[in-house]
Structures are given as structure tokens and as C-alpha cells.
Amino acid sequence: MHIVGAGPVGLLFAALLQTVKDVDVRLYEKRSEYTRGRMVQLEQYLVADSIESYSTDPIDGDNVEAVFSPLEILEAIEIRRSIAPDLMELLRTLTRGFCPLNHIEESLSDLIDARSTNSVQRISTTMTKPEAIELLEPGDMLVDSTGSHSLLRDHLVHGVQEGEEPSNTQVIHLEDALVVTFLYGERYVCNEYCKYYKNVGNAQYKFIPSVHRTYSDGGITHVTGIITITAEEFEAMPPQFDGQWLRDNFPDVASSMDRFIDKVREESHGEIVGDLGIIRIPLNLYRARNATSRPWHVMGPFYHPFASTPVFLLGDSAIGSPYFQSISLGFECAMFLAALIAQRDLPPKDLLERYEQFVYKQWLRVYMRSKVIKHNKDLLQTIDDKDALLESLPLY
């Protein structure tokens, strides 16, 4: 099993396959160390132990029940029960709170290295498409876990000529946003009322903290929030900057953030610790129309290596979702794919078909969830403008 990309999803997939009999893993990683400190939280459904606990999210629960049958959810629970105890305990630990992305990566990496029977060979390289294809030999499989700028996603459909528009990626652009993170020197708990009342007076820009990404660690609270900006503002900003740069260059955007933080201070009498970290990102929802090399398999085994070797997209290579959902979604797909590969008597055609169907259902799930979140954010943006609010409400 060749796994290209050793981010959190690639590492989890390697750890899952490490305990599968007669599977040798080669993990190709371009980074020598894990440096991404962005705070994330893994969803609780990753460690669910019942059908009920799998669909308890207030936004996601109905979607899950609409898309997946009880038997499919039960299969997901059984997959969790089959995961090695050391890895499942680590997942339970990681889902208890809010932690840096590099902590997740380092924890998974350390677990892989600490196991006594290590079938994972780690190779430091920056892989290219021709190099990935050259790896493939009879009996191999390849997983592309290289992220949003996937190495192979737009090459899984045959017949696309060089220079043509890629045909395997569907992108839905929801909005452009600033993601603002800061440390606050007191305990601060956010809810929907907080999001509204602390934005009173912010007419155009609203700083909206994520409820589940506001996490207190002792006397320090980690806060992550979003400010929606225009496409023109997005283009005029660097990828990453601090609060002072925003105040100097986009004072109207900065004042909405500062007004929100001042109201937090008035309520809980704390101060910002250090500086604000700000990145500007396009909030895109996208998917690979084909998450495997299935289109190539109709061409015959001698037509192309993809026609005889199963290739899978995993993590952000297959589905990308805004509002901090992607890692959990990638972990869910990694668990399912590892369980399929463990079924050694499963024909390759069935393996590809089942994974395609699973990824498509996960896409439906996250599509509906993202659209609801975006719609609710739009309502909050217009809640004090009656006419604009009514325009946002298609009632019947």
C-alpha cells in the first residue's frame, strides 16, 4: 500500500493498516516536521459506540439518518470496535477537546513508530505524478492523501488532454473569510446569544466565534472565529497576518473584531494573551466526482497502470469542506477504506464500488451540513435588517 501524503488523514490510514495482516505500507511524506499549529477539534462521531451516539449532532443528525441506513451506521460502529485498542484510545483522547493540528499529527506518528511490529516504511520525498505512477506494480494499491491540491485527483478520469479544464473536481464557493484565532486570559464560553449580542453595532462585518472551537485550558481560552469578507478584500490581503496589520490596512474589518473582543472583556474582565493570528481563506466545498481509479478499469489492464491498480483519494484529496469539518470527514473515510482493504477476499471491482458509494454519501452529508451552516451565518449577518432578513428566508 503506497500512501502519498503524511498529514493527519494519511497518518491515521497508515496506523489503521499497520495491524492488517499481510499489508506492507509505504508512507511518502514531504515534511520533515509537523509545524501547523491551527487549532482543531475532531468530531465525536469518530468514537461513537452506538447508532444513537453516531447522529447526535444538532445540525448533522437528521442528515445522517436521511443518507445512511441503520445497517450502514451499524457497520460504522463495528468498524470502530475493530480498531486496535491503542489507536482507539488515542482517538478518544483527541476528540475530548481542542488541540493543535500538529499535535494530532505528532501523536499518530509517535504511535506508528512505537508499535513493536512496524509494517510502515516511511520515505521522505516530494512526489510527482509520474513518480507515483512508476511506483505501481501488480498487487499494489495507492492512496492519494496529498490534500486540497491533490496530486492525482484530476488524473483519475481518462481522456482529459493536457491543458484542458479538469473534469473530476466539483467546487462550490461559499464565501471568503478571515479565520481569527487568539488566546484570552480568562474562561470564556460562547453560544449563539453571544454571537448575536456581542455583534450588536457591527453593521457590515461580524466576528462569529465557532462554539465548539472555543476551548478553555485552565485559565486560558482558545478562541477561533470567522469574519466574512468580500472577494476584493480577499485578493488584497496576504495569506497570513496579525491584528495590527488588519487595523492598519482594513480598519473597518478590524473594528468589528475589536468591538466583539471589547464586549468579551467587559463581561469576563480578561485580556488578550499575545497577538491575534489571522489567515484569509476561501471557504470552498468541493469533491472528486470519482474518488477512485474506477473509470480506468474499463480500459483493460494494459492501457494504463491505473487500469489495473486500485487508486483511492482520501481526505482533502477526495472531499474538502469549510467550517473545520474536513479532518473528521477524512478520518471517517480512512476507517471505512481500511476496513474494506482488510477484507482480503473482496474483489477489486467491489472494493472500488463500495468506497465510491461511501465517499458519495459522505459528500451528501457534508454538503447539507455546510449549506445549513452557511445559511444560518447569513441569517445572523442580516438579523437586524428586517428587509434583508426576509430576503434570506425562502419560506415556501
Tab-separated table of C-alpha atoms in Angstrom:
chain	number	residue	atom	x	y	z
A	1	MET	CA	0.000	0.000	0.000
A	2	HIS	CA	1.528	3.281	-1.154
A	3	ILE	CA	0.204	6.270	0.855
A	4	VAL	CA	1.251	9.591	-0.650
A	5	GLY	CA	0.840	12.380	1.924
A	6	ALA	CA	1.511	12.103	5.655
A	7	GLY	CA	-0.871	14.671	7.072
A	8	PRO	CA	-3.338	13.629	9.784
A	9	VAL	CA	-5.506	11.510	7.466
A	10	GLY	CA	-2.567	9.774	5.799
A	11	LEU	CA	-1.045	9.022	9.193
A	12	LEU	CA	-4.316	7.641	10.569
A	13	PHE	CA	-4.750	5.429	7.498
A	14	ALA	CA	-1.196	4.090	7.906
A	15	ALA	CA	-1.862	3.368	11.589
A	16	LEU	CA	-5.092	1.544	10.699
A	17	LEU	CA	-3.356	-0.634	8.082
A	18	GLN	CA	-0.423	-1.328	10.395
A	19	THR	CA	-2.457	-4.012	12.164
A	20	VAL	CA	-3.890	-5.582	8.980
A	21	LYS	CA	-2.220	-8.905	8.178
A	22	ASP	CA	-0.015	-9.124	5.058
A	23	VAL	CA	-0.263	-5.425	4.182
A	24	ASP	CA	3.035	-3.561	3.840
A	25	VAL	CA	2.728	0.214	3.925
A	26	ARG	CA	4.988	2.788	2.323
A	27	LEU	CA	4.224	6.277	3.584
A	28	TYR	CA	5.613	9.110	1.457
A	29	GLU	CA	5.973	12.414	3.299
A	30	LYS	CA	7.457	15.693	2.113
A	31	ARG	CA	7.731	17.420	5.509
A	32	SER	CA	10.493	16.673	7.994
A	33	GLU	CA	8.473	18.042	10.921
A	34	TYR	CA	4.903	18.973	11.800
A	35	THR	CA	4.546	22.732	12.128
A	36	ARG	CA	0.865	23.542	11.535
A	37	GLY	CA	-0.426	24.933	14.836
A	38	ARG	CA	-4.021	25.662	13.751
A	39	MET	CA	-6.450	24.618	16.486
A	40	VAL	CA	-8.942	21.908	15.507
A	41	GLN	CA	-11.436	19.612	17.171
A	42	LEU	CA	-12.296	16.131	15.965
A	43	GLU	CA	-15.997	15.262	15.862
A	44	GLN	CA	-17.459	12.937	18.472
A	45	TYR	CA	-18.976	10.623	15.857
A	46	LEU	CA	-15.467	9.280	15.209
A	47	VAL	CA	-15.602	7.387	18.513
A	48	ALA	CA	-19.355	6.698	18.606
A	49	ASP	CA	-20.284	3.325	20.089
A	50	SER	CA	-23.973	3.220	19.126
A	51	ILE	CA	-26.325	4.259	16.327
A	52	GLU	CA	-27.731	6.959	18.613
A	53	SER	CA	-24.371	8.486	19.504
A	54	TYR	CA	-23.320	8.494	15.833
A	55	SER	CA	-26.038	11.004	14.908
A	56	THR	CA	-26.368	13.279	17.933
A	57	ASP	CA	-25.066	16.468	16.299
A	58	PRO	CA	-27.888	19.065	16.194
A	59	ILE	CA	-27.029	20.025	12.597
A	60	ASP	CA	-25.824	16.679	11.314
A	61	GLY	CA	-28.140	14.189	12.996
A	62	ASP	CA	-31.051	14.413	10.555
A	63	ASN	CA	-28.684	14.332	7.596
A	64	VAL	CA	-27.081	11.115	8.816
A	65	GLU	CA	-30.438	9.424	9.263
A	66	ALA	CA	-31.551	10.613	5.823
A	67	VAL	CA	-28.429	9.436	3.971
A	68	PHE	CA	-27.375	6.272	5.816
A	69	SER	CA	-29.457	3.240	6.649
A	70	PRO	CA	-29.345	1.829	10.212
A	71	LEU	CA	-27.332	-1.117	8.853
A	72	GLU	CA	-24.728	1.236	7.369
A	73	ILE	CA	-24.392	3.123	10.654
A	74	LEU	CA	-24.130	-0.189	12.493
A	75	GLU	CA	-21.323	-1.172	10.117
A	76	ALA	CA	-19.529	2.070	11.009
A	77	ILE	CA	-19.854	1.200	14.716
A	78	GLU	CA	-18.491	-2.304	14.097
A	79	ILE	CA	-15.519	-0.801	12.239
A	80	ARG	CA	-14.713	1.299	15.304
A	81	ARG	CA	-14.861	-1.795	17.506
A	82	SER	CA	-12.312	-3.497	15.247
A	83	ILE	CA	-9.736	-0.705	15.555
A	84	ALA	CA	-6.642	-1.596	17.598
A	85	PRO	CA	-7.055	-0.549	21.265
A	86	ASP	CA	-4.021	1.769	21.295
A	87	LEU	CA	-5.267	3.701	18.282
A	88	MET	CA	-8.856	3.890	19.520
A	89	GLU	CA	-7.674	5.196	22.891
A	90	LEU	CA	-5.680	7.891	21.095
A	91	LEU	CA	-8.752	8.865	19.052
A	92	ARG	CA	-10.834	9.117	22.225
A	93	THR	CA	-8.189	11.386	23.729
A	94	LEU	CA	-8.019	13.597	20.646
A	95	THR	CA	-11.811	14.031	20.485
A	96	ARG	CA	-12.093	15.242	24.104
A	97	GLY	CA	-11.097	18.790	23.370
A	98	PHE	CA	-9.400	21.311	21.219
A	99	CYS	CA	-5.816	20.798	20.082
A	100	PRO	CA	-3.278	21.971	17.501
A	101	LEU	CA	-3.201	20.159	14.194
A	102	ASN	CA	0.457	19.288	14.648
A	103	HIS	CA	-0.351	17.610	17.979
A	104	ILE	CA	-2.710	15.231	16.149
A	105	GLU	CA	-0.022	14.526	13.549
A	106	GLU	CA	2.740	14.015	16.107
A	107	SER	CA	0.547	11.728	18.245
A	108	LEU	CA	-0.321	9.493	15.292
A	109	SER	CA	3.274	9.496	14.068
A	110	ASP	CA	4.582	8.521	17.512
A	111	LEU	CA	2.027	5.703	17.784
A	112	ILE	CA	3.115	4.279	14.402
A	113	ASP	CA	6.785	4.384	15.402
A	114	ALA	CA	6.213	2.937	18.887
A	115	ARG	CA	4.445	-0.244	17.796
A	116	SER	CA	6.562	-3.370	18.110
A	117	THR	CA	5.552	-4.810	14.738
A	118	ASN	CA	6.102	-1.991	12.306
A	119	SER	CA	4.990	-2.624	8.726
A	120	VAL	CA	5.171	1.087	7.808
A	121	GLN	CA	8.169	2.207	5.794
A	122	ARG	CA	8.480	5.997	5.843
A	123	ILE	CA	10.014	7.677	2.799
A	124	SER	CA	10.873	11.385	2.727
A	125	THR	CA	10.178	12.793	-0.729
A	126	THR	CA	8.112	15.287	-2.690
A	127	MET	CA	6.183	13.003	-5.018
A	128	THR	CA	5.269	13.886	-8.595
A	129	LYS	CA	2.517	12.333	-10.690
A	130	PRO	CA	4.936	10.368	-12.962
A	131	GLU	CA	6.815	9.114	-9.895
A	132	ALA	CA	3.574	7.965	-8.262
A	133	ILE	CA	2.554	6.053	-11.389
A	134	GLU	CA	6.005	4.483	-11.647
A	135	LEU	CA	5.648	3.053	-8.135
A	136	LEU	CA	2.786	0.782	-9.092
A	137	GLU	CA	3.368	-2.921	-9.553
A	138	PRO	CA	0.926	-5.868	-9.715
A	139	GLY	CA	-0.702	-6.390	-6.348
A	140	ASP	CA	-0.124	-2.796	-5.196
A	141	MET	CA	-2.642	-0.143	-4.210
A	142	LEU	CA	-2.130	3.609	-3.986
A	143	VAL	CA	-3.830	6.182	-1.763
A	144	ASP	CA	-3.561	9.888	-2.558
A	145	SER	CA	-3.793	11.818	0.700
A	146	THR	CA	-1.996	14.934	-0.539
A	147	GLY	CA	-4.695	17.439	0.407
A	148	SER	CA	-6.739	20.052	-1.406
A	149	HIS	CA	-4.180	20.397	-4.214
A	150	SER	CA	-4.357	16.682	-4.817
A	151	LEU	CA	-1.593	15.035	-6.817
A	152	LEU	CA	-3.871	12.656	-8.730
A	153	ARG	CA	-7.486	13.816	-8.380
A	154	ASP	CA	-7.822	15.332	-11.835
A	155	HIS	CA	-5.956	12.441	-13.451
A	156	LEU	CA	-8.392	9.725	-12.369
A	157	VAL	CA	-10.584	10.411	-15.401
A	158	HIS	CA	-9.077	9.263	-18.686
A	159	GLY	CA	-9.366	11.205	-21.921
A	160	VAL	CA	-8.541	14.651	-20.442
A	161	GLN	CA	-5.862	16.269	-22.594
A	162	GLU	CA	-3.038	18.396	-21.260
A	163	GLY	CA	-4.251	21.974	-20.779
A	164	GLU	CA	-7.948	21.077	-20.665
A	165	GLU	CA	-10.151	22.023	-17.746
A	166	PRO	CA	-10.025	19.271	-15.080
A	167	SER	CA	-13.208	17.227	-15.162
A	168	ASN	CA	-13.006	15.372	-11.860
A	169	THR	CA	-13.349	18.267	-9.402
A	170	GLN	CA	-16.629	19.924	-8.451
A	171	VAL	CA	-16.205	23.151	-6.471
A	172	ILE	CA	-18.895	25.198	-4.678
A	173	HIS	CA	-17.550	28.514	-3.389
A	174	LEU	CA	-19.498	29.543	-0.288
A	175	GLU	CA	-17.669	32.674	0.842
A	176	ASP	CA	-14.317	34.336	1.509
A	177	ALA	CA	-13.387	34.713	5.135
A	178	LEU	CA	-10.797	35.626	7.714
A	179	VAL	CA	-10.131	32.972	10.340
A	180	VAL	CA	-9.071	34.759	13.527
A	181	THR	CA	-7.547	32.915	16.491
A	182	PHE	CA	-6.422	34.308	19.824
A	183	LEU	CA	-5.773	33.380	23.440
A	184	TYR	CA	-7.889	35.029	26.117
A	185	GLY	CA	-6.706	35.214	29.712
A	186	GLU	CA	-9.988	34.144	31.339
A	187	ARG	CA	-12.530	31.404	30.865
A	188	TYR	CA	-14.902	32.373	28.059
A	189	VAL	CA	-17.828	30.258	26.905
A	190	CYS	CA	-19.511	31.132	23.617
A	191	ASN	CA	-23.040	30.352	22.441
A	192	GLU	CA	-25.460	31.647	19.797
A	193	TYR	CA	-26.666	34.507	22.034
A	194	CYS	CA	-23.065	35.607	22.482
A	195	LYS	CA	-22.553	35.625	18.716
A	196	TYR	CA	-25.534	37.934	18.286
A	197	TYR	CA	-25.337	40.354	21.218
A	198	LYS	CA	-21.579	40.916	21.037
A	199	ASN	CA	-22.016	41.813	17.351
A	200	VAL	CA	-24.641	44.484	18.014
A	201	GLY	CA	-23.208	47.587	16.397
A	202	ASN	CA	-21.269	45.621	13.774
A	203	ALA	CA	-23.274	46.528	10.688
A	204	GLN	CA	-21.203	45.151	7.808
A	205	TYR	CA	-18.672	42.764	9.371
A	206	LYS	CA	-19.429	40.344	12.186
A	207	PHE	CA	-16.903	38.323	14.132
A	208	ILE	CA	-18.517	34.907	14.648
A	209	PRO	CA	-16.737	32.519	17.017
A	210	SER	CA	-17.245	28.827	16.488
A	211	VAL	CA	-18.992	27.440	19.560
A	212	HIS	CA	-17.170	24.105	19.507
A	213	ARG	CA	-13.791	25.684	18.745
A	214	THR	CA	-13.825	27.929	21.816
A	215	TYR	CA	-11.975	25.855	24.380
A	216	SER	CA	-10.659	26.666	27.866
A	217	ASP	CA	-7.431	25.121	29.104
A	218	GLY	CA	-7.053	26.184	32.717
A	219	GLY	CA	-7.216	29.989	32.805
A	220	ILE	CA	-6.599	30.387	29.080
A	221	THR	CA	-9.328	30.219	26.418
A	222	HIS	CA	-8.515	29.375	22.797
A	223	VAL	CA	-10.937	31.261	20.540
A	224	THR	CA	-11.391	30.749	16.807
A	225	GLY	CA	-13.785	32.880	14.763
A	226	ILE	CA	-14.688	33.863	11.212
A	227	ILE	CA	-15.266	37.249	9.581
A	228	THR	CA	-16.843	37.187	6.123
A	229	ILE	CA	-15.073	39.494	3.650
A	230	THR	CA	-15.553	40.439	0.003
A	231	ALA	CA	-13.692	38.849	-2.892
A	232	GLU	CA	-11.871	42.148	-3.481
A	233	GLU	CA	-10.732	42.322	0.138
A	234	PHE	CA	-9.606	38.708	-0.057
A	235	GLU	CA	-7.387	39.436	-3.062
A	236	ALA	CA	-5.855	42.471	-1.361
A	237	MET	CA	-4.796	40.574	1.780
A	238	PRO	CA	-1.753	38.339	2.311
A	239	PRO	CA	-2.402	34.697	3.225
A	240	GLN	CA	-1.435	35.255	6.875
A	241	PHE	CA	-1.044	38.316	9.118
A	242	ASP	CA	-1.708	39.695	12.600
A	243	GLY	CA	-4.236	42.022	14.177
A	244	GLN	CA	-2.124	45.138	13.797
A	245	TRP	CA	-1.739	44.607	10.035
A	246	LEU	CA	-5.520	44.308	9.757
A	247	ARG	CA	-6.047	47.513	11.777
A	248	ASP	CA	-3.557	49.395	9.610
A	249	ASN	CA	-4.923	48.212	6.270
A	250	PHE	CA	-8.587	47.283	6.790
A	251	PRO	CA	-9.736	49.308	9.823
A	252	ASP	CA	-13.459	48.650	9.260
A	253	VAL	CA	-12.939	44.889	9.347
A	254	ALA	CA	-10.654	45.180	12.380
A	255	SER	CA	-13.098	47.371	14.316
A	256	SER	CA	-15.793	44.690	14.163
A	257	MET	CA	-13.387	42.185	15.653
A	258	ASP	CA	-12.135	44.620	18.297
A	259	ARG	CA	-15.687	45.633	19.239
A	260	PHE	CA	-16.599	41.983	19.835
A	261	ILE	CA	-13.458	41.390	21.926
A	262	ASP	CA	-14.085	44.555	23.982
A	263	LYS	CA	-17.526	43.216	24.915
A	264	VAL	CA	-15.955	39.925	25.970
A	265	ARG	CA	-13.544	41.902	28.176
A	266	GLU	CA	-16.395	43.881	29.767
A	267	GLU	CA	-18.166	40.652	30.646
A	268	SER	CA	-15.298	38.484	31.920
A	269	HIS	CA	-12.556	41.048	32.714
A	270	GLY	CA	-9.725	39.290	30.859
A	271	GLU	CA	-7.138	40.347	28.322
A	272	ILE	CA	-5.810	39.019	25.029
A	273	VAL	CA	-2.653	36.945	25.546
A	274	GLY	CA	-0.097	37.653	22.818
A	275	ASP	CA	-1.226	38.693	19.350
A	276	LEU	CA	-4.048	37.649	17.079
A	277	GLY	CA	-3.331	35.141	14.327
A	278	ILE	CA	-5.299	35.728	11.118
A	279	ILE	CA	-5.420	33.814	7.858
A	280	ARG	CA	-7.603	34.532	4.847
A	281	ILE	CA	-9.145	31.503	3.168
A	282	PRO	CA	-11.754	30.764	0.536
A	283	LEU	CA	-14.453	28.634	2.145
A	284	ASN	CA	-14.924	26.086	-0.606
A	285	LEU	CA	-16.947	22.911	-0.616
A	286	TYR	CA	-15.594	20.504	-3.216
A	287	ARG	CA	-15.417	16.844	-4.132
A	288	ALA	CA	-13.873	14.443	-6.588
A	289	ARG	CA	-16.610	13.118	-8.848
A	290	ASN	CA	-14.579	9.911	-8.977
A	291	ALA	CA	-12.798	9.066	-5.721
A	292	THR	CA	-11.055	6.021	-7.210
A	293	SER	CA	-9.450	4.817	-10.434
A	294	ARG	CA	-12.696	3.056	-11.364
A	295	PRO	CA	-13.065	4.949	-14.718
A	296	TRP	CA	-9.759	3.479	-15.898
A	297	HIS	CA	-10.715	-0.118	-15.188
A	298	VAL	CA	-12.996	-0.345	-18.221
A	299	MET	CA	-9.982	0.292	-20.464
A	300	GLY	CA	-8.214	-3.019	-19.826
A	301	PRO	CA	-5.170	-3.802	-17.675
A	302	PHE	CA	-2.538	-2.899	-20.299
A	303	TYR	CA	-3.947	0.530	-21.166
A	304	HIS	CA	-2.547	2.383	-18.119
A	305	PRO	CA	-1.282	1.445	-14.614
A	306	PHE	CA	-4.486	2.957	-13.162
A	307	ALA	CA	-6.463	0.389	-15.174
A	308	SER	CA	-5.063	-2.499	-13.149
A	309	THR	CA	-4.001	-0.933	-9.828
A	310	PRO	CA	-6.653	0.435	-7.453
A	311	VAL	CA	-6.077	4.107	-6.655
A	312	PHE	CA	-8.057	5.913	-3.945
A	313	LEU	CA	-8.436	9.556	-2.933
A	314	LEU	CA	-8.537	10.132	0.804
A	315	GLY	CA	-9.046	13.179	2.999
A	316	ASP	CA	-8.985	16.585	1.316
A	317	SER	CA	-7.939	14.908	-1.931
A	318	ALA	CA	-11.461	13.446	-2.126
A	319	ILE	CA	-13.680	15.946	-0.281
A	320	GLY	CA	-12.942	19.407	1.070
A	321	SER	CA	-15.366	21.193	3.354
A	322	PRO	CA	-15.262	24.551	5.169
A	323	TYR	CA	-16.166	25.280	8.789
A	324	PHE	CA	-13.463	22.953	10.165
A	325	GLN	CA	-15.120	19.680	9.117
A	326	SER	CA	-12.531	18.201	6.764
A	327	ILE	CA	-10.250	16.290	9.134
A	328	SER	CA	-13.086	14.397	10.802
A	329	LEU	CA	-14.553	13.597	7.396
A	330	GLY	CA	-11.177	12.294	6.229
A	331	PHE	CA	-10.779	10.160	9.354
A	332	GLU	CA	-14.224	8.644	8.765
A	333	CYS	CA	-13.322	7.686	5.183
A	334	ALA	CA	-9.931	6.313	6.292
A	335	MET	CA	-11.620	3.984	8.785
A	336	PHE	CA	-14.003	2.674	6.140
A	337	LEU	CA	-11.331	2.175	3.470
A	338	ALA	CA	-9.012	0.368	5.888
A	339	ALA	CA	-11.873	-1.962	6.842
A	340	LEU	CA	-12.551	-2.713	3.163
A	341	ILE	CA	-8.892	-3.499	2.490
A	342	ALA	CA	-8.855	-5.850	5.493
A	343	GLN	CA	-11.473	-7.954	3.660
A	344	ARG	CA	-8.884	-9.789	1.585
A	345	ASP	CA	-11.464	-11.774	-0.410
A	346	LEU	CA	-13.265	-8.621	-1.627
A	347	PRO	CA	-12.864	-8.356	-5.447
A	348	PRO	CA	-11.159	-5.126	-6.634
A	349	LYS	CA	-14.278	-4.057	-8.538
A	350	ASP	CA	-16.407	-4.351	-5.387
A	351	LEU	CA	-13.724	-2.574	-3.364
A	352	LEU	CA	-13.796	0.405	-5.716
A	353	GLU	CA	-17.598	0.470	-5.942
A	354	ARG	CA	-18.131	0.334	-2.183
A	355	TYR	CA	-15.621	3.080	-1.479
A	356	GLU	CA	-17.106	5.284	-4.215
A	357	GLN	CA	-20.587	4.867	-2.750
A	358	PHE	CA	-19.363	5.592	0.777
A	359	VAL	CA	-17.500	8.759	-0.242
A	360	TYR	CA	-20.529	9.977	-2.192
A	361	LYS	CA	-22.761	9.561	0.852
A	362	GLN	CA	-20.241	11.415	2.996
A	363	TRP	CA	-20.312	14.176	0.375
A	364	LEU	CA	-24.112	14.408	0.639
A	365	ARG	CA	-23.804	14.587	4.398
A	366	VAL	CA	-21.222	17.365	4.485
A	367	TYR	CA	-22.876	19.259	1.597
A	368	MET	CA	-26.153	19.516	3.512
A	369	ARG	CA	-24.375	20.376	6.755
A	370	SER	CA	-22.253	23.108	5.136
A	371	LYS	CA	-25.228	24.693	3.376
A	372	VAL	CA	-27.161	24.841	6.655
A	373	ILE	CA	-24.220	26.453	8.465
A	374	LYS	CA	-23.745	28.984	5.666
A	375	HIS	CA	-27.479	29.803	5.624
A	376	ASN	CA	-27.528	30.298	9.389
A	377	LYS	CA	-24.489	32.566	9.171
A	378	ASP	CA	-26.250	34.630	6.505
A	379	LEU	CA	-29.275	34.982	8.765
A	380	LEU	CA	-27.091	36.214	11.621
A	381	GLN	CA	-25.471	38.749	9.276
A	382	THR	CA	-28.895	40.273	8.489
A	383	ILE	CA	-30.789	39.735	11.730
A	384	ASP	CA	-31.059	43.497	12.452
A	385	ASP	CA	-32.091	44.346	8.894
A	386	LYS	CA	-35.683	43.174	8.559
A	387	ASP	CA	-35.882	43.503	4.784
A	388	ALA	CA	-32.558	41.714	4.216
A	389	LEU	CA	-33.583	39.016	6.681
A	390	LEU	CA	-36.845	38.363	4.861
A	391	GLU	CA	-34.977	38.119	1.560
A	392	SER	CA	-32.882	35.347	3.133
A	393	LEU	CA	-35.943	33.332	4.152
A	394	PRO	CA	-37.484	31.275	1.334
A	395	LEU	CA	-40.459	30.136	3.398
A	396	TYR	CA	-42.461	28.026	0.955
